[in-house]
Amino acid sequence: MSWFYRHCIRPALFTQNSEQIHNRTMRGLAWASRHKLALGALNTFYGASELPIELFGLRFPNPVGLAAGMDKAATAVPAWAALGFGFSELGGVTWHPQPGNPTPRIFRAIPDQALVNRMGFNNPGAEAVAQVLAKLRADGRWSNHPVGINLGKSKITPLEKAAEDYANSFRVLRPHADFFVVNVSSPNTPNLRQLQDKSALDEILAALQEVNVAASRKSAANNSTEKSAALLRDAATPVLVKVAPDLSFEALDEILELVVPRQIAGIVATNTTITRPQTSDARLQGIYSEAGGLSGRPLRARSTEVIRHLHRQTRGTLPIIGVGGIFNADDAWEKIAAGASLVQVYTGLVYEGPGISKKIAHGLLKKLGQNGLKELRQAVGCEN
Ligand SMILES: Cc1cc2nc3c(=O)[nH]c(=O)nc-3n(C[C@H](O)[C@H](O)[C@H](O)COP(=O)(O)O)c2cc1C
């Protein structure tokens, strides 16, 4: 199937504008998400092997997830599960609806199997996404895999008001997802990455945990028995932080200092990079001169380095979601061996097609056997 995609479907798709193809695909997947027969057909072709792992109180049927940025309006949640993904991260969602940057804003660097994008958080806003997700649940179409939401800062909100902006989104979306990712690492919102600075990030995380505590208290107050109140208090929604590959190890260590005081549930490593590979190919030079974040193959090694560093610094105690340049089971295994418990793909899905999650999950299962391991968690950080 992936041979067919690479040699027949992809060349046809790549003759067309990246964003138009993306929008058409999303409309198709949104349609499939409303039709049981279509979901069943997708699952028959693309359903992945079970390779379960438990993290932050959630059960992931396999460790291969959809990375943020693909489903910004949460229109295709059931389809991601049917396509074999073990979880999906929706968004980036911002408090205010916003159109994002002017087009064109995605560019393919085909010889390097990479993308450059400067989307700028185009999304319908937190309240609209909350409504979509509430309807999905009400219609009984909720996904059978964990769903996360990537939170970004609205462009119109000044940096000093960032904590309030993130907290507003978290408050309305919290009842509708299993975990959240604070995205302070996108290169496409002016100055956003300054929020990776320890004190700015501390303020954002404090605001989110305040929402978590208030929501847990409210649930507990509505509950009559003391025992279930205690259970609810413990069930704070997991909040993760997504970091840029361009941060120094010292800057990453400063973020790690917030893990305990701000109850960071995990790190997503990494977002796209603002660096560019050297190339003598004039067409690639043209694409790499576009402003934006680079994803795909050229990002793989740096993102793995960041994962390895985070795993070593935390002695494997902090869950890491590894993302950046994963195209096959070898790439995913590299991230897991370096310390990731889960992995995600975006650019790999564009280049390898919808069979990617099934292929990676199957390959990982084989690798576990070859290494004499029974469970995925035994492989996490095994190179360290
Ligand atoms: C077009 C596009 C849009 C993206 N949008 C977001 C986003 O909204 N929030 C986010 O945290 N990451 C976003 N990302 C980054 C991806 O989630 C991922 O971290 C990055 O692309 C590296 O993974 P990959 O090499 O598998 O693509 C986006 C990436 C692309 C290519």
PDB file of N, CA, C and O in Angstrom, residues 306-334:
ATOM      1  N   VAL A 306      17.621  15.902  21.465  1.00  0.00           N
ATOM      2  CA  VAL A 306      16.879  16.597  22.530  1.00  0.00           C
ATOM      3  C   VAL A 306      16.192  15.560  23.435  1.00  0.00           C
ATOM      4  O   VAL A 306      16.238  15.661  24.667  1.00  0.00           O
ATOM      5  N   ILE A 307      15.579  14.551  22.821  1.00  0.00           N
ATOM      6  CA  ILE A 307      14.911  13.496  23.605  1.00  0.00           C
ATOM      7  C   ILE A 307      15.919  12.795  24.521  1.00  0.00           C
ATOM      8  O   ILE A 307      15.667  12.574  25.707  1.00  0.00           O
ATOM      9  N   ARG A 308      17.075  12.447  23.946  1.00  0.00           N
ATOM     10  CA  ARG A 308      18.118  11.742  24.724  1.00  0.00           C
ATOM     11  C   ARG A 308      18.531  12.589  25.928  1.00  0.00           C
ATOM     12  O   ARG A 308      18.654  12.096  27.047  1.00  0.00           O
ATOM     13  N   HIS A 309      18.725  13.878  25.687  1.00  0.00           N
ATOM     14  CA  HIS A 309      19.138  14.765  26.780  1.00  0.00           C
ATOM     15  C   HIS A 309      18.059  14.823  27.875  1.00  0.00           C
ATOM     16  O   HIS A 309      18.371  14.685  29.059  1.00  0.00           O
ATOM     17  N   LEU A 310      16.814  14.999  27.463  1.00  0.00           N
ATOM     18  CA  LEU A 310      15.720  15.105  28.444  1.00  0.00           C
ATOM     19  C   LEU A 310      15.599  13.811  29.251  1.00  0.00           C
ATOM     20  O   LEU A 310      15.390  13.828  30.462  1.00  0.00           O
ATOM     21  N   HIS A 311      15.738  12.679  28.566  1.00  0.00           N
ATOM     22  CA  HIS A 311      15.607  11.378  29.252  1.00  0.00           C
ATOM     23  C   HIS A 311      16.724  11.211  30.280  1.00  0.00           C
ATOM     24  O   HIS A 311      16.487  10.770  31.407  1.00  0.00           O
ATOM     25  N   ARG A 312      17.952  11.589  29.878  1.00  0.00           N
ATOM     26  CA  ARG A 312      19.093  11.429  30.803  1.00  0.00           C
ATOM     27  C   ARG A 312      18.944  12.352  32.010  1.00  0.00           C
ATOM     28  O   ARG A 312      19.149  11.942  33.140  1.00  0.00           O
ATOM     29  N   GLN A 313      18.564  13.596  31.732  1.00  0.00           N
ATOM     30  CA  GLN A 313      18.457  14.578  32.816  1.00  0.00           C
ATOM     31  C   GLN A 313      17.386  14.191  33.830  1.00  0.00           C
ATOM     32  O   GLN A 313      17.507  14.514  34.995  1.00  0.00           O
ATOM     33  N   THR A 314      16.320  13.542  33.368  1.00  0.00           N
ATOM     34  CA  THR A 314      15.216  13.186  34.276  1.00  0.00           C
ATOM     35  C   THR A 314      15.312  11.725  34.709  1.00  0.00           C
ATOM     36  O   THR A 314      14.405  11.206  35.347  1.00  0.00           O
ATOM     37  N   ARG A 315      16.387  11.071  34.331  1.00  0.00           N
ATOM     38  CA  ARG A 315      16.604   9.635  34.627  1.00  0.00           C
ATOM     39  C   ARG A 315      15.366   8.803  34.278  1.00  0.00           C
ATOM     40  O   ARG A 315      14.954   7.914  35.016  1.00  0.00           O
ATOM     41  N   GLY A 316      14.761   9.161  33.165  1.00  0.00           N
ATOM     42  CA  GLY A 316      13.640   8.376  32.657  1.00  0.00           C
ATOM     43  C   GLY A 316      12.339   8.527  33.441  1.00  0.00           C
ATOM     44  O   GLY A 316      11.400   7.758  33.243  1.00  0.00           O
ATOM     45  N   THR A 317      12.285   9.528  34.327  1.00  0.00           N
ATOM     46  CA  THR A 317      11.084   9.643  35.157  1.00  0.00           C
ATOM     47  C   THR A 317       9.982  10.476  34.490  1.00  0.00           C
ATOM     48  O   THR A 317       8.843  10.458  34.950  1.00  0.00           O
ATOM     49  N   LEU A 318      10.331  11.222  33.443  1.00  0.00           N
ATOM     50  CA  LEU A 318       9.342  12.111  32.822  1.00  0.00           C
ATOM     51  C   LEU A 318       8.968  11.589  31.430  1.00  0.00           C
ATOM     52  O   LEU A 318       9.836  11.433  30.577  1.00  0.00           O
ATOM     53  N   PRO A 319       7.667  11.296  31.184  1.00  0.00           N
ATOM     54  CA  PRO A 319       7.285  10.817  29.855  1.00  0.00           C
ATOM     55  C   PRO A 319       7.633  11.823  28.757  1.00  0.00           C
ATOM     56  O   PRO A 319       7.455  13.025  28.918  1.00  0.00           O
ATOM     57  N   ILE A 320       8.157  11.299  27.650  1.00  0.00           N
ATOM     58  CA  ILE A 320       8.522  12.141  26.502  1.00  0.00           C
ATOM     59  C   ILE A 320       7.774  11.633  25.276  1.00  0.00           C
ATOM     60  O   ILE A 320       7.731  10.424  25.026  1.00  0.00           O
ATOM     61  N   ILE A 321       7.174  12.560  24.528  1.00  0.00           N
ATOM     62  CA  ILE A 321       6.597  12.220  23.227  1.00  0.00           C
ATOM     63  C   ILE A 321       7.597  12.690  22.171  1.00  0.00           C
ATOM     64  O   ILE A 321       7.902  13.878  22.081  1.00  0.00           O
ATOM     65  N   GLY A 322       8.115  11.749  21.401  1.00  0.00           N
ATOM     66  CA  GLY A 322       9.160  12.064  20.425  1.00  0.00           C
ATOM     67  C   GLY A 322       8.565  12.357  19.063  1.00  0.00           C
ATOM     68  O   GLY A 322       7.784  11.563  18.538  1.00  0.00           O
ATOM     69  N   VAL A 323       8.940  13.485  18.480  1.00  0.00           N
ATOM     70  CA  VAL A 323       8.411  13.881  17.166  1.00  0.00           C
ATOM     71  C   VAL A 323       9.468  14.686  16.416  1.00  0.00           C
ATOM     72  O   VAL A 323      10.155  15.515  16.996  1.00  0.00           O
ATOM     73  N   GLY A 324       9.581  14.373  15.121  1.00  0.00           N
ATOM     74  CA  GLY A 324      10.553  15.074  14.282  1.00  0.00           C
ATOM     75  C   GLY A 324      11.250  14.087  13.364  1.00  0.00           C
ATOM     76  O   GLY A 324      12.105  13.319  13.807  1.00  0.00           O
ATOM     77  N   GLY A 325      10.813  14.062  12.101  1.00  0.00           N
ATOM     78  CA  GLY A 325      11.515  13.252  11.099  1.00  0.00           C
ATOM     79  C   GLY A 325      11.286  11.764  11.202  1.00  0.00           C
ATOM     80  O   GLY A 325      12.149  10.978  10.810  1.00  0.00           O
ATOM     81  N   ILE A 326      10.137  11.342  11.704  1.00  0.00           N
ATOM     82  CA  ILE A 326       9.850   9.898  11.778  1.00  0.00           C
ATOM     83  C   ILE A 326       9.100   9.480  10.508  1.00  0.00           C
ATOM     84  O   ILE A 326       8.010   9.983  10.219  1.00  0.00           O
ATOM     85  N   PHE A 327       9.715   8.543   9.766  1.00  0.00           N
ATOM     86  CA  PHE A 327       9.114   8.053   8.522  1.00  0.00           C
ATOM     87  C   PHE A 327       8.866   6.557   8.555  1.00  0.00           C
ATOM     88  O   PHE A 327       8.115   6.026   7.739  1.00  0.00           O
ATOM     89  N   ASN A 328       9.542   5.844   9.467  1.00  0.00           N
ATOM     90  CA  ASN A 328       9.423   4.381   9.494  1.00  0.00           C
ATOM     91  C   ASN A 328       9.732   3.859  10.900  1.00  0.00           C
ATOM     92  O   ASN A 328      10.028   4.653  11.812  1.00  0.00           O
ATOM     93  N   ALA A 329       9.685   2.531  11.046  1.00  0.00           N
ATOM     94  CA  ALA A 329       9.875   1.931  12.374  1.00  0.00           C
ATOM     95  C   ALA A 329      11.293   2.170  12.907  1.00  0.00           C
ATOM     96  O   ALA A 329      11.468   2.325  14.124  1.00  0.00           O
ATOM     97  N   ASP A 330      12.292   2.227  12.014  1.00  0.00           N
ATOM     98  CA  ASP A 330      13.663   2.486  12.493  1.00  0.00           C
ATOM     99  C   ASP A 330      13.750   3.869  13.139  1.00  0.00           C
ATOM    100  O   ASP A 330      14.357   4.035  14.200  1.00  0.00           O
ATOM    101  N   ASP A 331      13.130   4.861  12.477  1.00  0.00           N
ATOM    102  CA  ASP A 331      13.139   6.228  13.039  1.00  0.00           C
ATOM    103  C   ASP A 331      12.404   6.263  14.381  1.00  0.00           C
ATOM    104  O   ASP A 331      12.837   6.934  15.322  1.00  0.00           O
ATOM    105  N   ALA A 332      11.286   5.545  14.450  1.00  0.00           N
ATOM    106  CA  ALA A 332      10.500   5.547  15.695  1.00  0.00           C
ATOM    107  C   ALA A 332      11.277   4.839  16.802  1.00  0.00           C
ATOM    108  O   ALA A 332      11.315   5.300  17.954  1.00  0.00           O
ATOM    109  N   TRP A 333      11.934   3.737  16.447  1.00  0.00           N
ATOM    110  CA  TRP A 333      12.726   2.982  17.434  1.00  0.00           C
ATOM    111  C   TRP A 333      13.869   3.843  17.976  1.00  0.00           C
ATOM    112  O   TRP A 333      14.166   3.833  19.170  1.00  0.00           O
ATOM    113  N   GLU A 334      14.499   4.615  17.075  1.00  0.00           N
ATOM    114  CA  GLU A 334      15.588   5.512  17.500  1.00  0.00           C
ATOM    115  C   GLU A 334      15.091   6.459  18.603  1.00  0.00           C
ATOM    116  O   GLU A 334      15.756   6.663  19.616  1.00  0.00           O
TER     117      GLU A 334
END
